[in-house]
PDB file of C-alpha atoms in Angstrom:
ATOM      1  CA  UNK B 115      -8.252 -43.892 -23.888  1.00  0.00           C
ATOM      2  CA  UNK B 116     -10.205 -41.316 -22.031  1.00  0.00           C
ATOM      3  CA  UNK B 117      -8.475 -38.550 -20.026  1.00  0.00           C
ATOM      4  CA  UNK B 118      -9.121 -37.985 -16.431  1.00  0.00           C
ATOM      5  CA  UNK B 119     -11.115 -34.898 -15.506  1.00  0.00           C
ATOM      6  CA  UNK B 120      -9.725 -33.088 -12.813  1.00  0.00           C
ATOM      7  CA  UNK B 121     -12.269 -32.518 -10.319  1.00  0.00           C
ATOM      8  CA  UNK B 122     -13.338 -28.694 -10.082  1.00  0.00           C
ATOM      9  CA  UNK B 123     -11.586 -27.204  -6.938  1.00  0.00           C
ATOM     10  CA  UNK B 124      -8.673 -29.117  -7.155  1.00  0.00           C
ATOM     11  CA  UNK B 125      -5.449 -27.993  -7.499  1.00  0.00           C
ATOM     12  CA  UNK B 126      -3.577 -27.701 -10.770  1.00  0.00           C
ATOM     13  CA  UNK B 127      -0.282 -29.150 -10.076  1.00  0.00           C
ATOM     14  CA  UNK B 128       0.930 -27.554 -13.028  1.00  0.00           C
ATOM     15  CA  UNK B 129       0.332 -24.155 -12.850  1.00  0.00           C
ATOM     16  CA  UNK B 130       0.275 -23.905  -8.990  1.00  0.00           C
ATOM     17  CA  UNK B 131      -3.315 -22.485  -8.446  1.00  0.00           C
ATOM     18  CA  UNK B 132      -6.662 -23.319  -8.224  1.00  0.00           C
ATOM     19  CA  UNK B 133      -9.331 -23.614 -10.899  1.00  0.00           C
ATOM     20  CA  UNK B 134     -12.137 -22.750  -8.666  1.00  0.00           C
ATOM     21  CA  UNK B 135     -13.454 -19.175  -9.826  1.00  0.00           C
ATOM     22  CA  UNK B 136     -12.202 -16.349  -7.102  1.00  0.00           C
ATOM     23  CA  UNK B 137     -15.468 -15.014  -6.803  1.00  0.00           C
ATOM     24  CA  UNK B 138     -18.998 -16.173  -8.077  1.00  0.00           C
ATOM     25  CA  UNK B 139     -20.122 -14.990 -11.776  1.00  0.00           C
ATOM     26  CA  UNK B 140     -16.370 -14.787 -12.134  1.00  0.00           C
ATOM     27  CA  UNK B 141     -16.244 -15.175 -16.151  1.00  0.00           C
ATOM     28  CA  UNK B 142     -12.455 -15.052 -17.106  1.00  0.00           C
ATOM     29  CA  UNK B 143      -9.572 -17.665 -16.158  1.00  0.00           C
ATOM     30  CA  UNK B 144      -8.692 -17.760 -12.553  1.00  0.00           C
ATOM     31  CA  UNK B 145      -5.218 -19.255 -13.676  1.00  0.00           C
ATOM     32  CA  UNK B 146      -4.493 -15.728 -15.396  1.00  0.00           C
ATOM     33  CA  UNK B 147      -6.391 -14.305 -12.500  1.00  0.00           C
ATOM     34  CA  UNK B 148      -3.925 -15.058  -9.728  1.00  0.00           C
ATOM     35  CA  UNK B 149      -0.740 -14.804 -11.981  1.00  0.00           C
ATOM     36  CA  UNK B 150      -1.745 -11.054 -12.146  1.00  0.00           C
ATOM     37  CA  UNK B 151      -2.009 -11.462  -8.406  1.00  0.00           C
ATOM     38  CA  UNK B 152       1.193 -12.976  -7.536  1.00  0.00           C
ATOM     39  CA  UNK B 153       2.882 -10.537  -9.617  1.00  0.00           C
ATOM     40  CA  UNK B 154       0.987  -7.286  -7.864  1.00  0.00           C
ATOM     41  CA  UNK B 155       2.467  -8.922  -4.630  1.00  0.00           C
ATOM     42  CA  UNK B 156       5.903  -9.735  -5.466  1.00  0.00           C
ATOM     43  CA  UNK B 157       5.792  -6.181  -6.820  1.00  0.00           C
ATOM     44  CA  UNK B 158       4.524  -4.992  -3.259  1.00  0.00           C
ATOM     45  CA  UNK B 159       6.759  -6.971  -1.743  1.00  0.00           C
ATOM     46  CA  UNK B 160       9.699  -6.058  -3.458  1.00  0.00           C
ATOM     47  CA  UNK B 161       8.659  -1.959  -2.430  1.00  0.00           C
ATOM     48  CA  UNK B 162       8.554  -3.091   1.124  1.00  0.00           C
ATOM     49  CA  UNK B 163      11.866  -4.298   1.052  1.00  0.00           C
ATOM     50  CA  UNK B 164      13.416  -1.423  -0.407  1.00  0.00           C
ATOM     51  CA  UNK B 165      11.535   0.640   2.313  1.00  0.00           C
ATOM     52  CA  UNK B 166      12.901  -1.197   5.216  1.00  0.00           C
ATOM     53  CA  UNK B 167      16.271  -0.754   3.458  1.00  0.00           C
ATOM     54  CA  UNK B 168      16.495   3.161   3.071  1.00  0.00           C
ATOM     55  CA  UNK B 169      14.716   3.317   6.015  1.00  0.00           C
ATOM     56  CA  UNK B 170      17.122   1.795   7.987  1.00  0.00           C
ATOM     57  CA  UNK B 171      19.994   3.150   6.577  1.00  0.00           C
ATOM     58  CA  UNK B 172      18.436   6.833   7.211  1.00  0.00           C
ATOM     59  CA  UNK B 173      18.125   5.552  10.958  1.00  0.00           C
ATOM     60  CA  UNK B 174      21.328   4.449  11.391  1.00  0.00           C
ATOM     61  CA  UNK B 175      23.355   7.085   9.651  1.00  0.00           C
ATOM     62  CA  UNK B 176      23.209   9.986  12.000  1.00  0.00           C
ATOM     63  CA  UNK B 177      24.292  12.431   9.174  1.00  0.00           C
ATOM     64  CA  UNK B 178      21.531  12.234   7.041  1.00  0.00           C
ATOM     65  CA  UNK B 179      19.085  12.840   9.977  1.00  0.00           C
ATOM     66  CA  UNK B 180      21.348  16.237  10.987  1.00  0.00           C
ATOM     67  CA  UNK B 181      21.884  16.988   6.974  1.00  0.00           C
ATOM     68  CA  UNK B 182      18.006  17.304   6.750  1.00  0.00           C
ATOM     69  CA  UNK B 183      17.043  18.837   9.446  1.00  0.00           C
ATOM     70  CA  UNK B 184      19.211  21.118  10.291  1.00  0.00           C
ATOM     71  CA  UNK B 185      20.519  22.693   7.303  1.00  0.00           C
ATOM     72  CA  UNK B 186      18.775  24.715   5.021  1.00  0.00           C
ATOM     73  CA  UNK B 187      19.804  22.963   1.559  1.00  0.00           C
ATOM     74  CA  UNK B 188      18.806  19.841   4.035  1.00  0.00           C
ATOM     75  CA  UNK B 189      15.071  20.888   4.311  1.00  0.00           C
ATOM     76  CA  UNK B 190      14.906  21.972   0.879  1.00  0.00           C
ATOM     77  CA  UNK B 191      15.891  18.742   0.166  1.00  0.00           C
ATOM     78  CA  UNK B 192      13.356  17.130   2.588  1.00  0.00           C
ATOM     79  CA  UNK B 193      10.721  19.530   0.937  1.00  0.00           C
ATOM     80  CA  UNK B 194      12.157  17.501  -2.434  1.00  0.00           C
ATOM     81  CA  UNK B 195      11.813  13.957  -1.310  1.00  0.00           C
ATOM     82  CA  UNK B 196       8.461  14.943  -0.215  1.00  0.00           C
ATOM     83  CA  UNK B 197       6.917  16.432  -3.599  1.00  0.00           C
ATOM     84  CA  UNK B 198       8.973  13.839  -5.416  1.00  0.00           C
ATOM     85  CA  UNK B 199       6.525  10.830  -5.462  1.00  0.00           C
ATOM     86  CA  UNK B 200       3.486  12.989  -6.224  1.00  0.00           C
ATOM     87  CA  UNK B 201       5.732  14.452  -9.281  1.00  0.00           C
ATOM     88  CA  UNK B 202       6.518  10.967 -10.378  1.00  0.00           C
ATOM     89  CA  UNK B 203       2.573   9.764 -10.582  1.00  0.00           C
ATOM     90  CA  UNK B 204       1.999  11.778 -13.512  1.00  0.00           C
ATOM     91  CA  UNK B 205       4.592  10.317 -15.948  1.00  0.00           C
ATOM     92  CA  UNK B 206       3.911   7.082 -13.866  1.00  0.00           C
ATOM     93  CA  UNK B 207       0.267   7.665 -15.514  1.00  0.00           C
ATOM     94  CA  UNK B 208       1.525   7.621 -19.402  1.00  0.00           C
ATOM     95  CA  UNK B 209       4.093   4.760 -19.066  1.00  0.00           C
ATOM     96  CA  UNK B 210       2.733   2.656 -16.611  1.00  0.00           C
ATOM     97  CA  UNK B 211       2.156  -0.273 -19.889  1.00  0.00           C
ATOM     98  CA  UNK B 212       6.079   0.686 -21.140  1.00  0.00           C
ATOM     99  CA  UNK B 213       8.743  -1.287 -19.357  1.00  0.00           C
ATOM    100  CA  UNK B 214      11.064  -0.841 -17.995  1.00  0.00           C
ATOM    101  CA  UNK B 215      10.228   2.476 -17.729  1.00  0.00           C
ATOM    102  CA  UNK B 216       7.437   1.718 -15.505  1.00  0.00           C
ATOM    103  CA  UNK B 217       9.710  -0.078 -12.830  1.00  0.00           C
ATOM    104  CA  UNK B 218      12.275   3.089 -13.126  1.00  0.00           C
ATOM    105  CA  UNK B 219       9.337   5.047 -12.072  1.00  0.00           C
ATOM    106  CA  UNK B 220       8.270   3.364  -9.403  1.00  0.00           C
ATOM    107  CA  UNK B 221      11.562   3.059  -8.010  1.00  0.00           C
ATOM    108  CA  UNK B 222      12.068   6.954  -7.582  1.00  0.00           C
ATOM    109  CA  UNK B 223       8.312   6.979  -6.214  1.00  0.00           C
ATOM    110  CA  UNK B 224       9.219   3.753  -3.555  1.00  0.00           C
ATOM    111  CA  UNK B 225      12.840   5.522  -2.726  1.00  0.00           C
ATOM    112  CA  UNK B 226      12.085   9.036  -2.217  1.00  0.00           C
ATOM    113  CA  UNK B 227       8.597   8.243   0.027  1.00  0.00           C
ATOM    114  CA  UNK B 228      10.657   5.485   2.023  1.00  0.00           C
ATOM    115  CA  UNK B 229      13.449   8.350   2.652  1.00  0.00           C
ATOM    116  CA  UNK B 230      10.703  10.568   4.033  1.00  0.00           C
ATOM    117  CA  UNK B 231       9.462   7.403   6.120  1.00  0.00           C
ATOM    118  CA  UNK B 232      13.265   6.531   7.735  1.00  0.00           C
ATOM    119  CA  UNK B 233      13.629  10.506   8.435  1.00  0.00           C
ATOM    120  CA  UNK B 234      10.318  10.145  10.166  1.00  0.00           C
ATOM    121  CA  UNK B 235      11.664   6.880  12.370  1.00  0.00           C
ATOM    122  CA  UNK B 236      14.661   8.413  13.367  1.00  0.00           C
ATOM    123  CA  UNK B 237      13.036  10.337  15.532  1.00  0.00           C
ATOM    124  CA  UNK B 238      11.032   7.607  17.188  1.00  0.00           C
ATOM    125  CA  UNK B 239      12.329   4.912  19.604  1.00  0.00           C
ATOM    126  CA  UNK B 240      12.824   1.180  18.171  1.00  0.00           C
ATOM    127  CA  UNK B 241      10.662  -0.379  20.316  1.00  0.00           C
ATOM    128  CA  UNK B 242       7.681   1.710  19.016  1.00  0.00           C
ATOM    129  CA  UNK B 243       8.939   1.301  15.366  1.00  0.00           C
ATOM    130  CA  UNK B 244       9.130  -2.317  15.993  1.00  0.00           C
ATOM    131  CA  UNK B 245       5.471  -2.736  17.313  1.00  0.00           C
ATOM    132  CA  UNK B 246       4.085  -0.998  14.906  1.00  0.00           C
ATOM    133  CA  UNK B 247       5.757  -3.557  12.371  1.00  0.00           C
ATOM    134  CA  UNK B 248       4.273  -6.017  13.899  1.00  0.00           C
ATOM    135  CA  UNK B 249       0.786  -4.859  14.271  1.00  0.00           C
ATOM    136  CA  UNK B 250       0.849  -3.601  10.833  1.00  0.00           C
ATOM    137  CA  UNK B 251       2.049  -7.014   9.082  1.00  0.00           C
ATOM    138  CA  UNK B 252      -0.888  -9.109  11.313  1.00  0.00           C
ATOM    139  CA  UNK B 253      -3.332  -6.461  10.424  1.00  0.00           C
ATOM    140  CA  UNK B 254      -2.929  -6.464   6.273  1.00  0.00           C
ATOM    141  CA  UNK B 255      -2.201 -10.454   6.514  1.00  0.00           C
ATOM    142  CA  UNK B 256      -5.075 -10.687   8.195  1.00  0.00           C
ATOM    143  CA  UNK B 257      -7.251  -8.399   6.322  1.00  0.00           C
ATOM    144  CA  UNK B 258      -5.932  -9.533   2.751  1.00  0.00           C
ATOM    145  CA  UNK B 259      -6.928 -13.284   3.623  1.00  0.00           C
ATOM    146  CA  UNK B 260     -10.728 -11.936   5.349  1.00  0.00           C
ATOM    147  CA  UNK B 261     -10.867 -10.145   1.943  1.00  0.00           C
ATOM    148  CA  UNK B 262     -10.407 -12.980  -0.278  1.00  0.00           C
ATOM    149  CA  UNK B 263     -12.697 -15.700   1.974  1.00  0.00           C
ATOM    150  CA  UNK B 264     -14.995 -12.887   1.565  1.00  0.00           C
ATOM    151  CA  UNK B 265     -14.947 -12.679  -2.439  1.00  0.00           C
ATOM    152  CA  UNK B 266     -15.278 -16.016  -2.934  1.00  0.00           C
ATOM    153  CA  UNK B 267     -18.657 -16.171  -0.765  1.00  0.00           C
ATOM    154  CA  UNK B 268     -19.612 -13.539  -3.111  1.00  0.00           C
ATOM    155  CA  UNK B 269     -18.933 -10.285  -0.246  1.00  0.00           C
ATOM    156  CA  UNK B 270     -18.068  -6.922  -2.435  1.00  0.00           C
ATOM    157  CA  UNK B 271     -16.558  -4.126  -0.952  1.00  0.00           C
ATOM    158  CA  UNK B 272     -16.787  -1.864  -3.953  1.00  0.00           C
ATOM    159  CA  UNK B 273     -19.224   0.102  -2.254  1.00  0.00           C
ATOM    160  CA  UNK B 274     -16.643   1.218   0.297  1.00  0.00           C
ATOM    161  CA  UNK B 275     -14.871   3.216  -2.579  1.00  0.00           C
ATOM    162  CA  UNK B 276     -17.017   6.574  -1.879  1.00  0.00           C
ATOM    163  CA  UNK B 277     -16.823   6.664   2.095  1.00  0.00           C
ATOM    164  CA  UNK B 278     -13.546   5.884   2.188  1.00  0.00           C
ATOM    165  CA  UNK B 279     -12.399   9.122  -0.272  1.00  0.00           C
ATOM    166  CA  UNK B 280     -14.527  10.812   1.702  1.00  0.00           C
ATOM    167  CA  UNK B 281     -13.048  10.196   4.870  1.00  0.00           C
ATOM    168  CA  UNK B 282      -9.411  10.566   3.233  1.00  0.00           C
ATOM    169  CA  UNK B 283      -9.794  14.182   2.411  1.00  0.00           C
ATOM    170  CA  UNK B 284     -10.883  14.424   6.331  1.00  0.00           C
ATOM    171  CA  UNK B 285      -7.825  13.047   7.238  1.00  0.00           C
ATOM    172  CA  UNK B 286      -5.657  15.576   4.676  1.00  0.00           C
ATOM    173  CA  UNK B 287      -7.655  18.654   5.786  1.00  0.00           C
ATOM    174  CA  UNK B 288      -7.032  17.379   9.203  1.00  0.00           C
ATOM    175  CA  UNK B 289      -3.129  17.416   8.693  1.00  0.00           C
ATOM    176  CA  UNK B 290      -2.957  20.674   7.300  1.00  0.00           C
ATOM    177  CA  UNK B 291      -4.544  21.859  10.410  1.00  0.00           C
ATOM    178  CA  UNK B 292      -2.475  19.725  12.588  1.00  0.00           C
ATOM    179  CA  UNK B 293       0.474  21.336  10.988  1.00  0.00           C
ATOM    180  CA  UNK B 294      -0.467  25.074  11.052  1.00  0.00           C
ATOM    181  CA  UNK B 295      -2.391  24.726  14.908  1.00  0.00           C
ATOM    182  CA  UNK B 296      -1.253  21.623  17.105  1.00  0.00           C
ATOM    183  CA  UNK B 297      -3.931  20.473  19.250  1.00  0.00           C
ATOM    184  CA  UNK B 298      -1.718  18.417  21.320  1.00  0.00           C
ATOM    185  CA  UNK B 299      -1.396  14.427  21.727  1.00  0.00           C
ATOM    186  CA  UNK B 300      -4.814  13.416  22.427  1.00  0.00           C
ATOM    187  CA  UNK B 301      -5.953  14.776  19.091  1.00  0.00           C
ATOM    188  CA  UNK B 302      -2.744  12.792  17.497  1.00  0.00           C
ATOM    189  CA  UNK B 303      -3.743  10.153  18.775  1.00  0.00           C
ATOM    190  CA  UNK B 304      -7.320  10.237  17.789  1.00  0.00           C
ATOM    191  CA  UNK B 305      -5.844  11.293  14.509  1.00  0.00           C
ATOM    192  CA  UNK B 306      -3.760   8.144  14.357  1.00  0.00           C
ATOM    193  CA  UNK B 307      -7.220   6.211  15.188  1.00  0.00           C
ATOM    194  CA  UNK B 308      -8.993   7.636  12.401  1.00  0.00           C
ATOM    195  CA  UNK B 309      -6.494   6.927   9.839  1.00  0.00           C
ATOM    196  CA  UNK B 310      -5.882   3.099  10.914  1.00  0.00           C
ATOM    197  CA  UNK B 311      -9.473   2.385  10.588  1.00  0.00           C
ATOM    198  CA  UNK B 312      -9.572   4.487   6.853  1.00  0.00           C
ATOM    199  CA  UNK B 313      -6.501   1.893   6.081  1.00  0.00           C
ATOM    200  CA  UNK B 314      -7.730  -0.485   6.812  1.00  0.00           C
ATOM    201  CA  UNK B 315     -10.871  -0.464   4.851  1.00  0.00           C
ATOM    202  CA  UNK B 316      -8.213   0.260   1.937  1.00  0.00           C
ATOM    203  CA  UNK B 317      -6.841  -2.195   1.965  1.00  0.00           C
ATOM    204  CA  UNK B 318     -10.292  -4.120   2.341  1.00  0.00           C
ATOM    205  CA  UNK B 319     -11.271  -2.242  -0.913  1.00  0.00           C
ATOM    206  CA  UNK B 320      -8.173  -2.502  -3.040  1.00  0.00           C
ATOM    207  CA  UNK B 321      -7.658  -6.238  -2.362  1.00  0.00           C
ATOM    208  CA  UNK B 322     -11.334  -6.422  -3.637  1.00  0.00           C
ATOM    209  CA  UNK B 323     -10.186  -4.434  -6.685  1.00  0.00           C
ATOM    210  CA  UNK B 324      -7.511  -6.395  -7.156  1.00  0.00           C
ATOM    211  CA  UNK B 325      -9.266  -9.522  -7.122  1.00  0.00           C
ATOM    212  CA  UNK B 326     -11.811  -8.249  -9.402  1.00  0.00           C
ATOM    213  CA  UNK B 327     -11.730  -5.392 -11.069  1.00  0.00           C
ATOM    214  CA  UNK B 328      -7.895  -4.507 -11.970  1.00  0.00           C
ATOM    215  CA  UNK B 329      -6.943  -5.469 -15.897  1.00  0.00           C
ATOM    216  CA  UNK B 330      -3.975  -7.542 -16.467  1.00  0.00           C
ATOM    217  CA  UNK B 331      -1.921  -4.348 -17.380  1.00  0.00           C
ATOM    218  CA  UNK B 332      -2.429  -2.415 -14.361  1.00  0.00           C
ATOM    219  CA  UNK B 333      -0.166  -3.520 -12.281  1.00  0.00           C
ATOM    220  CA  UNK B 334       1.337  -1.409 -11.259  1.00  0.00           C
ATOM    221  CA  UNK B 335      -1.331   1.058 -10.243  1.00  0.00           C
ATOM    222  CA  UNK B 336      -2.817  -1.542  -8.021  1.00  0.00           C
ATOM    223  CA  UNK B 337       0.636  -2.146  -6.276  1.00  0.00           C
ATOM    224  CA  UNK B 338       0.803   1.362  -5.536  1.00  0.00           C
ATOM    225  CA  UNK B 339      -2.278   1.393  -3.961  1.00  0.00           C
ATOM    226  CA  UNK B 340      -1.811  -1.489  -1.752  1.00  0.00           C
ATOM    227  CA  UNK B 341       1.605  -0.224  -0.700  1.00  0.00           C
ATOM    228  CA  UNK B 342       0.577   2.874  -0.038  1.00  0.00           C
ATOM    229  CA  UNK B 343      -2.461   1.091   2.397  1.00  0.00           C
ATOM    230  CA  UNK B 344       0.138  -0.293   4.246  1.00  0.00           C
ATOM    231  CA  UNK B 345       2.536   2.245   4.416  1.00  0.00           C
ATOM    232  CA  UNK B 346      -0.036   4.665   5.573  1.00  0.00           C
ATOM    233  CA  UNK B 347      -1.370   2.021   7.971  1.00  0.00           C
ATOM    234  CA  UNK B 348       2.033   1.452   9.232  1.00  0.00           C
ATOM    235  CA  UNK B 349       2.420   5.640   9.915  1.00  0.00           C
ATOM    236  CA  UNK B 350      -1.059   5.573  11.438  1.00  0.00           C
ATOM    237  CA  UNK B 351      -0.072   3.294  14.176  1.00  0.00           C
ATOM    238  CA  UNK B 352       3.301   4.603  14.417  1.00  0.00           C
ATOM    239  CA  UNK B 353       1.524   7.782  15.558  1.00  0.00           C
ATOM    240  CA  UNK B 354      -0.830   6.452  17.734  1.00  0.00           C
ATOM    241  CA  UNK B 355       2.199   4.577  19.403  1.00  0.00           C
ATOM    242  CA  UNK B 356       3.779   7.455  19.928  1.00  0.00           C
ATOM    243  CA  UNK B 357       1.122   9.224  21.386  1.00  0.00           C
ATOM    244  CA  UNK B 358       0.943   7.219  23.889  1.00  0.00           C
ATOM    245  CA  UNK B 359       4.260   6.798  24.955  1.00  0.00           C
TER     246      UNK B 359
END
C-alpha cells in the first residue's frame, strides 16, 4: 500500500515545523534549520531572564547601588563588571564548540553586562524602565516576525551589514565624547534616536543571519548578537525616555 505524501507546506506533526524552505534557493533541511533556531532563542531567552533577575535585584537592594558608586573599591569594581564581558569574548571565541564551557562563558558575559544594566536602572524611575520594556519587546517581536515574512519572499538584508558598522562606530565615538564634553539632553536624546534606529536594523540583519547564514555550531555567537540588539535597543530607548522626562 502506497504512503500518503504530505503536501509541501504543511505542517509536520512530528517534528513541530514546517517543511516549506525559509527562504527561496534555500538548499539544506528547514527541519534542522529551525531546531538551530529555537535553540538560538531559548538561549536568548534564557539571557533575558537572567537580566531582568540581577537587574532587579541591583534595583531593589539599595546597598549595591551605594557600594558602587560611592566607594572607591565600588567603582573599581563597576570599572570590572564593565571590562568583564569584553574580556570574556575572547576565550568565548576558542570554546564557543566545547560545552559546557561555552554556557559558563556566557554566563559571566550575561551576569556581569546585566549588573552594569540594573546599576544603570537604579537611577531611573520605574515607570520609564517599564515603558521602555514594553516598547522594546513590541519593537524586536515585531521586527523578528517582518524579518522572517521578509526571507521567505526572498528580501535579504545582508547588505545592511556595512552601514550598520559604520554607523556603530558613530555611535561609540559619539559616547566617548558624550562622556568627556556633555552637550546636554537634547543631544541625549538625539543620541538615544540614533542608536534605536542602528538597533533596530540589527536586529533586522542578525535575524537575517540567523535564518540564513549562521552554521549549526554557532550558536552561541548568534545569541549574543541578538541579545546584545535588544539590550542595546532597550538602553537606547531608556535614554531617550529619560530625556524627555
Amino acid at each position: 500500500m502506497m504512503s500518503q505524501q504530505q503536501p509541501a507546506g504543511k505542517t509536520d506533526v512530528e517534528s513541530g515545523t514546517t517543511n516549506r524552505p525559509l527562504y527561496p534557493m534555500m538548499l539544506e533541511s528547514p527541519e534542522l534549520r529551525w531546531s538551530f533556531i529555537r535553540k538560538v532563542y531559548s538561549i536568548v531567552a534564557v539571557q533575558l531572564l537572567l537580566t531582568v533577575a540581577v537587574g532587579a535585584f541591583v534595583v531593589s537592594y539599595h546597598p549595591i547601588v551605594t557600594f558602587l558608586t560611592t566607594t572607591k573599591g565600588g567603582l573599581a569594581c563597576y570599572i570590572l563588571l564593565i571590562i568583564i564581558p569584553f574580556i570574556t569574548l575572547c576565550p568565548l571565541y576558542y570554546y564557543h564548540q566545547r560545552h559546557p564551557i561555552n554556557y559558563l562563558l556566557l554566563a559571566i558575559f550575561t551576569v556581569s553586562l546585566s549588573f552594569s544594566i540594573g546599576l544603570t536602572c537604579a537611577f531611573t524611575k520605574g515607570k520609564i524602565i517599564l515603558e521602555a520594556a514594553i516598547l522594546t519587546a513590541v519593537v524586536v517581536v515585531s521586527l523578528t516576525a517582518f524579518t522572517f515574512w521578509a526571507a521567505r519572499r526572498g528580501y535579504d538584508f545582508n547588505f545592511l551589514g556595512p552601514f550598520l558598522f559604520g554607523a556603530l562606530m558613530v555611535l561609540i565615538v559619539f559616547s566617548f565624547i558624550q562622556i568627556f564634553f556633555p552637550l546636554g539632553k537634547i543631544s541625549m536624546m538625539i543620541y538615544g534616536c540614533v542608536s534605536a534606529i542602528i538597533f533596530c536594523g540589527y536586529i533586522v540583519y542578525d535575524t537575517d543571519n540567523l535564518i540564513k547564514r549562521h552554521t549549526y555550531d554557532e550558536y552561541i555567537w548568534a545569541a549574543i548578537s541578538l541579545y546584545l540588539d535588544i539590550i542595546n535597543l532597550f538602553l537606547a530607548l531608556l535614554n531617550i525616555l529619560t530625556a524627555d522626562d
